PDB file of C-alpha atoms in Angstrom:
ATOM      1  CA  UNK U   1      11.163  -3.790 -14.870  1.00  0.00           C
ATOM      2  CA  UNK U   2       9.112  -2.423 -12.287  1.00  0.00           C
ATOM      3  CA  UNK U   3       8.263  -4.489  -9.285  1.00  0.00           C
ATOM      4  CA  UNK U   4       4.875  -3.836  -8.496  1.00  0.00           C
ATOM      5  CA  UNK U   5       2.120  -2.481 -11.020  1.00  0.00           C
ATOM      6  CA  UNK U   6      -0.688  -0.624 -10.764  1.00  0.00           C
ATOM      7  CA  UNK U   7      -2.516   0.538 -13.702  1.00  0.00           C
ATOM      8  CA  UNK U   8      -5.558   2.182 -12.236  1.00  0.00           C
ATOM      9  CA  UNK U   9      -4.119   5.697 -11.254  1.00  0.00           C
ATOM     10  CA  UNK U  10      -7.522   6.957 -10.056  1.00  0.00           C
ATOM     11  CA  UNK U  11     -11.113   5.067  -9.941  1.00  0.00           C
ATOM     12  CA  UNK U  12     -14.452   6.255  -9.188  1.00  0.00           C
ATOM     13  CA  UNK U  13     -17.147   3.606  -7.360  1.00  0.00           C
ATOM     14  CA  UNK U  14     -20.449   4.539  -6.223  1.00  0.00           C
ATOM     15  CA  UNK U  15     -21.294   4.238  -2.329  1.00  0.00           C
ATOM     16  CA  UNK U  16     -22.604   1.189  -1.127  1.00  0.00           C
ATOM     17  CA  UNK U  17     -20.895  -0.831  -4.333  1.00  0.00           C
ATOM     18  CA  UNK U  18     -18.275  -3.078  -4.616  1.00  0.00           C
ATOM     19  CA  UNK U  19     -14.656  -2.016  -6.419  1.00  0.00           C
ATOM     20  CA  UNK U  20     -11.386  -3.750  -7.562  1.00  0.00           C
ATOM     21  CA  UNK U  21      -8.196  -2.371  -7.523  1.00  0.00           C
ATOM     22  CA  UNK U  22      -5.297  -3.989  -9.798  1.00  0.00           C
ATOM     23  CA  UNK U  23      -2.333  -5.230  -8.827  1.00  0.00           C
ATOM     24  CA  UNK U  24       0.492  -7.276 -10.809  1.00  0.00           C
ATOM     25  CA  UNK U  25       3.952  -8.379  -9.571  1.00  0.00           C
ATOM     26  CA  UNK U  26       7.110  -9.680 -10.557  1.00  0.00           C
ATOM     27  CA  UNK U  27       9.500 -11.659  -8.989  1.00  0.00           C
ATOM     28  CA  UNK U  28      11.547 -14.707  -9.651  1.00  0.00           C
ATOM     29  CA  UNK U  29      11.631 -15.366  -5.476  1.00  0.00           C
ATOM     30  CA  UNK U  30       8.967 -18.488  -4.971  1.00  0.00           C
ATOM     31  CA  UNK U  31       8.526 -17.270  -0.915  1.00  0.00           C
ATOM     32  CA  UNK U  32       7.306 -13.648  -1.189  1.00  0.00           C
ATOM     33  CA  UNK U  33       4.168 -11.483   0.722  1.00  0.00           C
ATOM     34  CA  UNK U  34       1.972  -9.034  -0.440  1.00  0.00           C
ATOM     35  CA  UNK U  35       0.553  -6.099   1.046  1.00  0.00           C
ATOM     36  CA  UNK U  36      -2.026  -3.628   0.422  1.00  0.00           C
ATOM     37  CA  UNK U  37      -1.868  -0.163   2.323  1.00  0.00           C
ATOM     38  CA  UNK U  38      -4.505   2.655   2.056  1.00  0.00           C
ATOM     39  CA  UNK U  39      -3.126   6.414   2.408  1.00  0.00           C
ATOM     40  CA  UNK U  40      -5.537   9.059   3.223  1.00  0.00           C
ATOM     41  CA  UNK U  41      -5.120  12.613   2.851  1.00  0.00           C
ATOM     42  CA  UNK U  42      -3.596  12.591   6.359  1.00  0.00           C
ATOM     43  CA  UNK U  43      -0.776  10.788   5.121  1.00  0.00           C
ATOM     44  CA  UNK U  44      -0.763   7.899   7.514  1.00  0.00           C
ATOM     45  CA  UNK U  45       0.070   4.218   5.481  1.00  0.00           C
ATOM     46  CA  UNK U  46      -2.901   1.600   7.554  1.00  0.00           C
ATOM     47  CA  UNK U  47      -2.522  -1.933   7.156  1.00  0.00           C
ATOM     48  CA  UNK U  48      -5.710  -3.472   5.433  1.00  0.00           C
ATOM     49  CA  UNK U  49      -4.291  -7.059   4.218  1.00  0.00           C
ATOM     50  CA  UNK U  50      -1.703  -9.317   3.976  1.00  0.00           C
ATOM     51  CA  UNK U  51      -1.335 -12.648   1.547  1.00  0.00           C
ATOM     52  CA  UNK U  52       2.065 -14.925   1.685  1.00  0.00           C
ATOM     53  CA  UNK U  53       2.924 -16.829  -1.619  1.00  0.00           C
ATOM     54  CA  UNK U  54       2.280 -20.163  -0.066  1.00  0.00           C
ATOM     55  CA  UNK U  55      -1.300 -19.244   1.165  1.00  0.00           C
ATOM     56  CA  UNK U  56      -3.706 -21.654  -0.395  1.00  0.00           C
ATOM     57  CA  UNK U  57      -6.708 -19.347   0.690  1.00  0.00           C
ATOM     58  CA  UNK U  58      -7.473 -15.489  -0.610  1.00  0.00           C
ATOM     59  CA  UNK U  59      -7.166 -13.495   1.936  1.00  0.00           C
ATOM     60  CA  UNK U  60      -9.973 -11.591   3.463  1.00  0.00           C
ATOM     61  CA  UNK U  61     -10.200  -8.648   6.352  1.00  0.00           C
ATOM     62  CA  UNK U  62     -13.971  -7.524   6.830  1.00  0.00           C
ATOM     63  CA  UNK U  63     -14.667  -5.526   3.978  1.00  0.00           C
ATOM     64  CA  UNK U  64     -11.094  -6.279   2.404  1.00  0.00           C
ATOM     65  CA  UNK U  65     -10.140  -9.395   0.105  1.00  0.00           C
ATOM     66  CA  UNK U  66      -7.427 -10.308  -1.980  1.00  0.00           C
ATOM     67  CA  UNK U  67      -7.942 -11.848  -5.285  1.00  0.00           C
ATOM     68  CA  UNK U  68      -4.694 -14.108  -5.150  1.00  0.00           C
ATOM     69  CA  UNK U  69      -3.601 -15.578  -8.800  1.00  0.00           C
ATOM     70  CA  UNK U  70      -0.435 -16.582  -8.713  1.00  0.00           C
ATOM     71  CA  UNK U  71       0.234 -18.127 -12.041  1.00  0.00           C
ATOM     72  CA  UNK U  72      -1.041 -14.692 -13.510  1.00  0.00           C
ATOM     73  CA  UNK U  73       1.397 -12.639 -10.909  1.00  0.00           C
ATOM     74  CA  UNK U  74      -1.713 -10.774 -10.175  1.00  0.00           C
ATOM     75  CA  UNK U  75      -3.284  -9.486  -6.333  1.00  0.00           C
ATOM     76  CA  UNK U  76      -6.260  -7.258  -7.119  1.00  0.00           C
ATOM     77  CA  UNK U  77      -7.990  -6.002  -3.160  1.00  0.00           C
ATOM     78  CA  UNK U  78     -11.580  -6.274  -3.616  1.00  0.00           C
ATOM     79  CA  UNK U  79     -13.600  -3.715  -1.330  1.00  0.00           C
ATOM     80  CA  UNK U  80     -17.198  -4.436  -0.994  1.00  0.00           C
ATOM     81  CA  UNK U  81     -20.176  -1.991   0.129  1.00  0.00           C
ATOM     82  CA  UNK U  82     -17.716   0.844  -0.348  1.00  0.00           C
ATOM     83  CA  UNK U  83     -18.688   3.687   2.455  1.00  0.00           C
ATOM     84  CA  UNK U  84     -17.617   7.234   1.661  1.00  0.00           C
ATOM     85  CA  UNK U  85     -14.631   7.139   4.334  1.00  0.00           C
ATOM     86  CA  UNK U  86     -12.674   4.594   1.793  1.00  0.00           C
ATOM     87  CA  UNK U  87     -11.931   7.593  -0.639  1.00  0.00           C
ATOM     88  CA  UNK U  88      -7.744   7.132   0.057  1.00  0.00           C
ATOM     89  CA  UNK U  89      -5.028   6.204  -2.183  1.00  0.00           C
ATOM     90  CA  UNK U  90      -4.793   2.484  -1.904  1.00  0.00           C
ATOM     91  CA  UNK U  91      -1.057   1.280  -2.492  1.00  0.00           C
ATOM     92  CA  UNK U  92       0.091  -2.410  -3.360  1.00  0.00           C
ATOM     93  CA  UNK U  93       3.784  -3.820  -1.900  1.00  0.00           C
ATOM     94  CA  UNK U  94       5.241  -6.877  -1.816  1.00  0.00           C
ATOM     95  CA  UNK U  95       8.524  -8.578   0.379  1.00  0.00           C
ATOM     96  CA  UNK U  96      10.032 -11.327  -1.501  1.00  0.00           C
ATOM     97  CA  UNK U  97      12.019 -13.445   0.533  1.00  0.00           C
ATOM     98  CA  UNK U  98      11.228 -15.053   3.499  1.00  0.00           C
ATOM     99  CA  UNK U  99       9.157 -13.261   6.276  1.00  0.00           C
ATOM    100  CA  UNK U 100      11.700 -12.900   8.850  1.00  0.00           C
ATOM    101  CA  UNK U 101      14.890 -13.130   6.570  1.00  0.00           C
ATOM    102  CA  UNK U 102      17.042 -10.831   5.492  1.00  0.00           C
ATOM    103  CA  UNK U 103      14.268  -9.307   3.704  1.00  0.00           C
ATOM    104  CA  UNK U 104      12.547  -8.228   7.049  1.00  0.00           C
ATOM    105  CA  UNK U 105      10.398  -5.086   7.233  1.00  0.00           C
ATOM    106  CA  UNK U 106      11.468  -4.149   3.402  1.00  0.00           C
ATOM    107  CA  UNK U 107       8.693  -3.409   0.843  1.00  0.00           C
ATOM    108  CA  UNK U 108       8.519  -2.381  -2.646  1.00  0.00           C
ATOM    109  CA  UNK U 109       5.792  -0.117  -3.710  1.00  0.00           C
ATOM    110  CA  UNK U 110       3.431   0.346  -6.647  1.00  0.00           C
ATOM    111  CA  UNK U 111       3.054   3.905  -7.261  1.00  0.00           C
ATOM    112  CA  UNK U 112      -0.860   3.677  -5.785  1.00  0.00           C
ATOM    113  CA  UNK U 113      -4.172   4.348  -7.179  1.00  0.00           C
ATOM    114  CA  UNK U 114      -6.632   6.768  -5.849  1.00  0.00           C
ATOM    115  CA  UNK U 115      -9.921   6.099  -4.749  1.00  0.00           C
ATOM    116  CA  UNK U 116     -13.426   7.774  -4.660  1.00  0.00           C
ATOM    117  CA  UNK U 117     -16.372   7.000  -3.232  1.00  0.00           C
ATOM    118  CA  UNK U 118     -19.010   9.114  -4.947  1.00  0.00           C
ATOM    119  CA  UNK U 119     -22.693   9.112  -1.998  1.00  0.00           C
TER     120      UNK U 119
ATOM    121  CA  UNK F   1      -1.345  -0.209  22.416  1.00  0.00           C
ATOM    122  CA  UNK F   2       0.049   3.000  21.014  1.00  0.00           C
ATOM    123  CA  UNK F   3       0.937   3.019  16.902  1.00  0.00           C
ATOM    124  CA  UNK F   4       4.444   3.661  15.678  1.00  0.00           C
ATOM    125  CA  UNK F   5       5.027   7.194  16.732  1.00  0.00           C
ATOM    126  CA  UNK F   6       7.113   9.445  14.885  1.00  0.00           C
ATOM    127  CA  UNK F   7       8.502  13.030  15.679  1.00  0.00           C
ATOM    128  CA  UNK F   8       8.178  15.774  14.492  1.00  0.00           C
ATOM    129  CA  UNK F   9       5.640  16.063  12.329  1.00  0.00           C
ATOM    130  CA  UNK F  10       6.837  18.563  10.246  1.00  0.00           C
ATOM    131  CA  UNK F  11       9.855  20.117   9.755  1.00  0.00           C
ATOM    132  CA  UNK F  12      11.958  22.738   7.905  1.00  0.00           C
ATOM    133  CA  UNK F  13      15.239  23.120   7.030  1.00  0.00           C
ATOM    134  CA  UNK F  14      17.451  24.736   4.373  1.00  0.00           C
ATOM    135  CA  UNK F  15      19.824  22.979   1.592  1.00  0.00           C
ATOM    136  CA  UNK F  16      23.353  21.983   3.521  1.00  0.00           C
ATOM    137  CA  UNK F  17      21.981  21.342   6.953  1.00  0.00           C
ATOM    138  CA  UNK F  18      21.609  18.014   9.043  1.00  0.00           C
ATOM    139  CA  UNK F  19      18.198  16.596  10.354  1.00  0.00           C
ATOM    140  CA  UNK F  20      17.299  14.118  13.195  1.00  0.00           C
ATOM    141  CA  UNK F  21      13.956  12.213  12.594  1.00  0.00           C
ATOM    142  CA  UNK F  22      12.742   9.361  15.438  1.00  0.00           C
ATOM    143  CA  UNK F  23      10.288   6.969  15.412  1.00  0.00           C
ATOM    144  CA  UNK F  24       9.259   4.238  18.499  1.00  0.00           C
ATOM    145  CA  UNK F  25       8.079   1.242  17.326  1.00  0.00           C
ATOM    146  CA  UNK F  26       5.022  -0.685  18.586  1.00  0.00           C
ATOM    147  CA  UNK F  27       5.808  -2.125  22.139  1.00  0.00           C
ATOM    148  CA  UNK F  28       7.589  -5.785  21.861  1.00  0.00           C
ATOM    149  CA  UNK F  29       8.285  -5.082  17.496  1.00  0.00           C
ATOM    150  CA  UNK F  30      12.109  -5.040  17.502  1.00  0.00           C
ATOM    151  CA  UNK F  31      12.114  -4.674  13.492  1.00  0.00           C
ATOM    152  CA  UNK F  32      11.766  -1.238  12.383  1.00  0.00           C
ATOM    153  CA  UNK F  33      12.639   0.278   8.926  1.00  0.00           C
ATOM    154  CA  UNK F  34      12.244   3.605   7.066  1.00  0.00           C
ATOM    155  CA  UNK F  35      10.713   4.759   3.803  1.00  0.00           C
ATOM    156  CA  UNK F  36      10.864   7.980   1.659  1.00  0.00           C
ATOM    157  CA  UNK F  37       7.878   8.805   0.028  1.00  0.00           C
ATOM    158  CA  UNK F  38       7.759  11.608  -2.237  1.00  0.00           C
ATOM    159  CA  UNK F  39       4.844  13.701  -3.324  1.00  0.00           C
ATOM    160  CA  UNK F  40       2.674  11.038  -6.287  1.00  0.00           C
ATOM    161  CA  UNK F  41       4.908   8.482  -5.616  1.00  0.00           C
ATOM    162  CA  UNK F  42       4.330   5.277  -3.417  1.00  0.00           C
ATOM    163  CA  UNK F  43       7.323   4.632  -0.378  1.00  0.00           C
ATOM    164  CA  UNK F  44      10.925   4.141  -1.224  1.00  0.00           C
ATOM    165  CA  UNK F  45      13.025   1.649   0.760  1.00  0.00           C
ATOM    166  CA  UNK F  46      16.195   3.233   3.019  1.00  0.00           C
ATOM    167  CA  UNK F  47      16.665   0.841   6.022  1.00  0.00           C
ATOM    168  CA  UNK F  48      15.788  -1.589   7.913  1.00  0.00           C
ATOM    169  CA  UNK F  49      16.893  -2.602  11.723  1.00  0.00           C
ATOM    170  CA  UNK F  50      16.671  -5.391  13.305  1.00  0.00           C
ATOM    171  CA  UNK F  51      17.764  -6.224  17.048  1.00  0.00           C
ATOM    172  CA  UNK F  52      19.979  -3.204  16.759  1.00  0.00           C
ATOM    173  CA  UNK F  53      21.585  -4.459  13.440  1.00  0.00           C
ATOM    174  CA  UNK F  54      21.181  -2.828   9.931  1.00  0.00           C
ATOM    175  CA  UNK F  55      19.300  -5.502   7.721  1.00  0.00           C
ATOM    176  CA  UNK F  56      19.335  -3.810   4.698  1.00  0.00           C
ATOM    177  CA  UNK F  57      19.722  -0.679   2.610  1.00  0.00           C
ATOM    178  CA  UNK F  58      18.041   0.532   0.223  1.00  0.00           C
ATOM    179  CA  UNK F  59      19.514   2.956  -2.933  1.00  0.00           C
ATOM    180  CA  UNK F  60      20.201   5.628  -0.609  1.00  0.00           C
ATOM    181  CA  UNK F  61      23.570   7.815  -0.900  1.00  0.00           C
ATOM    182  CA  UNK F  62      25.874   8.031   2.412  1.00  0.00           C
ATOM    183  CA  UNK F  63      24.121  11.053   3.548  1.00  0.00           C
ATOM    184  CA  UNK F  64      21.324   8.393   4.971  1.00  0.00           C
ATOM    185  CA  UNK F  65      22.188   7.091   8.497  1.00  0.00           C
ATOM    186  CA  UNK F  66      19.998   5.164  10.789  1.00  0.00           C
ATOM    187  CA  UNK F  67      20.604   3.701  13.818  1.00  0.00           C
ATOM    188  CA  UNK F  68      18.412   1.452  16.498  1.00  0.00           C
ATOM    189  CA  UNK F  69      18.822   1.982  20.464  1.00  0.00           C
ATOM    190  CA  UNK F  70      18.566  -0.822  23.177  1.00  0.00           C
ATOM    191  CA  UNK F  71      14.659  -0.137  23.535  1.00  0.00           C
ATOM    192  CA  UNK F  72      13.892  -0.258  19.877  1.00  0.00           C
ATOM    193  CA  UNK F  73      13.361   2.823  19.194  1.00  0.00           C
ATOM    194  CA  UNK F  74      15.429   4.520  15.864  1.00  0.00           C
ATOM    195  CA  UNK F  75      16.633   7.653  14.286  1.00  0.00           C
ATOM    196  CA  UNK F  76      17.052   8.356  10.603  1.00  0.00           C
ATOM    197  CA  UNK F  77      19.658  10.922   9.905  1.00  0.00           C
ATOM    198  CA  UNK F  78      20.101  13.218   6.556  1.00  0.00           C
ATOM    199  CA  UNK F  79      23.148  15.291   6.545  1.00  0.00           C
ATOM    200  CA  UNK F  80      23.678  17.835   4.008  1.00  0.00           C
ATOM    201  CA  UNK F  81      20.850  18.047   2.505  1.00  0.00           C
ATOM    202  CA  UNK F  82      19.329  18.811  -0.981  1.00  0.00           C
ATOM    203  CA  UNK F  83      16.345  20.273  -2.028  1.00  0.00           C
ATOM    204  CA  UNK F  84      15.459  16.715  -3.258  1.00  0.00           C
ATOM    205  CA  UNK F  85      14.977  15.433   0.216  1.00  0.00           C
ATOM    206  CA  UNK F  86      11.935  16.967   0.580  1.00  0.00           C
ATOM    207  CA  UNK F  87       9.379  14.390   1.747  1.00  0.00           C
ATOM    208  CA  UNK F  88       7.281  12.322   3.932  1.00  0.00           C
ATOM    209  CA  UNK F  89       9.544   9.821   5.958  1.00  0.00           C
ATOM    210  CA  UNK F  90       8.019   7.087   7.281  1.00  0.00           C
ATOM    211  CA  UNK F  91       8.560   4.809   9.812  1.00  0.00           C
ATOM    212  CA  UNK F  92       7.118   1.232  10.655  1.00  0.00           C
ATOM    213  CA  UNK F  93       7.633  -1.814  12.718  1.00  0.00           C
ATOM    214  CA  UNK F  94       7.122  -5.058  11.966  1.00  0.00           C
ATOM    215  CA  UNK F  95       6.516  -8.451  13.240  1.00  0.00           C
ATOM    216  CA  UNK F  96       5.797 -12.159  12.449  1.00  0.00           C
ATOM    217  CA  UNK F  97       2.569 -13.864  12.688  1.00  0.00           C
ATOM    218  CA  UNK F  98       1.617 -17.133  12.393  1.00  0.00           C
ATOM    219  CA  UNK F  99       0.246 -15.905   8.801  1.00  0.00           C
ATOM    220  CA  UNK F 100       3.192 -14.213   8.090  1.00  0.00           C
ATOM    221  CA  UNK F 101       5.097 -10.853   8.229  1.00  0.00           C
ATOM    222  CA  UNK F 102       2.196  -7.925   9.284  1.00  0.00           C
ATOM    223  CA  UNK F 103       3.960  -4.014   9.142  1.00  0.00           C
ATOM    224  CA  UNK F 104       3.027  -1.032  10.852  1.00  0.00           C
ATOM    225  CA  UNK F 105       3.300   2.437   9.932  1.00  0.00           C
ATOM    226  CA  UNK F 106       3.225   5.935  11.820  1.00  0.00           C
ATOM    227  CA  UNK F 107       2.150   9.007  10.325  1.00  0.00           C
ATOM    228  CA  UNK F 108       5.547  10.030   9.237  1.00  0.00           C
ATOM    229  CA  UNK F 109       7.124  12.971   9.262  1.00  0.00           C
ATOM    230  CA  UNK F 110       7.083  15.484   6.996  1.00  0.00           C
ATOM    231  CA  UNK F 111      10.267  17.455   5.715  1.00  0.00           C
ATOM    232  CA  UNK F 112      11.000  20.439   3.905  1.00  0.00           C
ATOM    233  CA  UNK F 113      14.099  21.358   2.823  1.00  0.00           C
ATOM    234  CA  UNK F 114      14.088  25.478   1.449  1.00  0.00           C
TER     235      UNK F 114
END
């Protein structure tokens, strides 16, 4: 069963408007994190957000937030005012295990969904 | 604070030789692991290092080797390789927050194998 799922494999938002990008996981481990990554065409993987499995908040980063449910195994990244530079590829990942345990530094990926911001 | 650097860039080799990749994680991470991503597909897991020790392995054959040096930095070895090898290699480094685990990536390098 895969991991991490991401349904979307391309979406289209208007500049200036706000988009959601899906994201379920699965994993019987009940201390796990969850990333989300944007690619652009340069290839570079930049860090936009991070939510651990015990985080009672959603977590937010400027323009970023993470829709955390866990019950429904689901971490959608909300971007808001969407500018014409977020047009990327926008990958989900999780860690299960403990931060700093043996599962230290290793992700699994969904296989991404690409983004674009029409002006 | 410089990024996780990797070198080269790009690369090119042919099927059956050996290649050297290095990366230099962000000053004071001492965690840094590597990922294979391959053209429409999202990373793929192949080590991790930690304080010099191998952490964990992903489903990688033998022809994978990594190793970490004294000042963190780490090389990711292929030997004979296959056609199949052909793609970005990442690196990133990683450390813990009081939120939790935050990871860094470089811009990879990119590898074809002819």
């Amino acid at each position: 069963a895969q991991k991490i799922t991401q349904t979307q494999p391309g979406m289209f938002v208007q500049e200036k408007e706000a988009v959601t990008l899906d994201c379920t996981y699965d994993t019987s481990d009940p201390s796990y994190g969850l990333f989300w990554y944007k690619q652009p065409s340069s290839g570079e993987m930049i860090f936009l957000i991070y939510q651990g499995s015990y985080d009672q908040q959603n977590a937010t980063e400027g323009r970023y937030s993470l829709n955390f449910q866990k019950a429904r195994k689901s971490a959608n990244l909300v971007i808001s005012a969407s500018q014409l530079g977020d047009s990327a590829m926008y990958f989900c990942a999780m860690r299960e295990g403990n931060a700093g345990g043996t599962s230290y530094g290793k992700l699994t990926f969904g296989q991404g969904t690409i983004l674009t911001v029409h002006p | 604070d410089a990024g996780v650097t990797q070198s080269p860039t790009h690369l090119i080799k042919t099927r059956g030789q050996h290649v050297t990749l290095r990366c230099s994680p962000i000053s004071g991470h001492k965690s840094v692991s590597w990922y294979q991503q391959v053209l429409g597909q999202g990373p793929q897991f192949i080590f991790q290092y930690y304080e010099k020790e191998e952490r964990g392995r992903g489903n990688f054959p033998d022809r994978f080797s990594a190793r970490q040096f004294p000042n963190y930095s780490s090389e990711l070895n292929v030997n004979a390789l296959l056609l199949g090898d052909s793609a970005l290699y990442l690196c990133a480094s990683s450390f813990l927050t009081g939120m939790g685990e935050k990871l860094f990536f470089g811009s990879g390098t990119q590898l074809s194998v002819l």
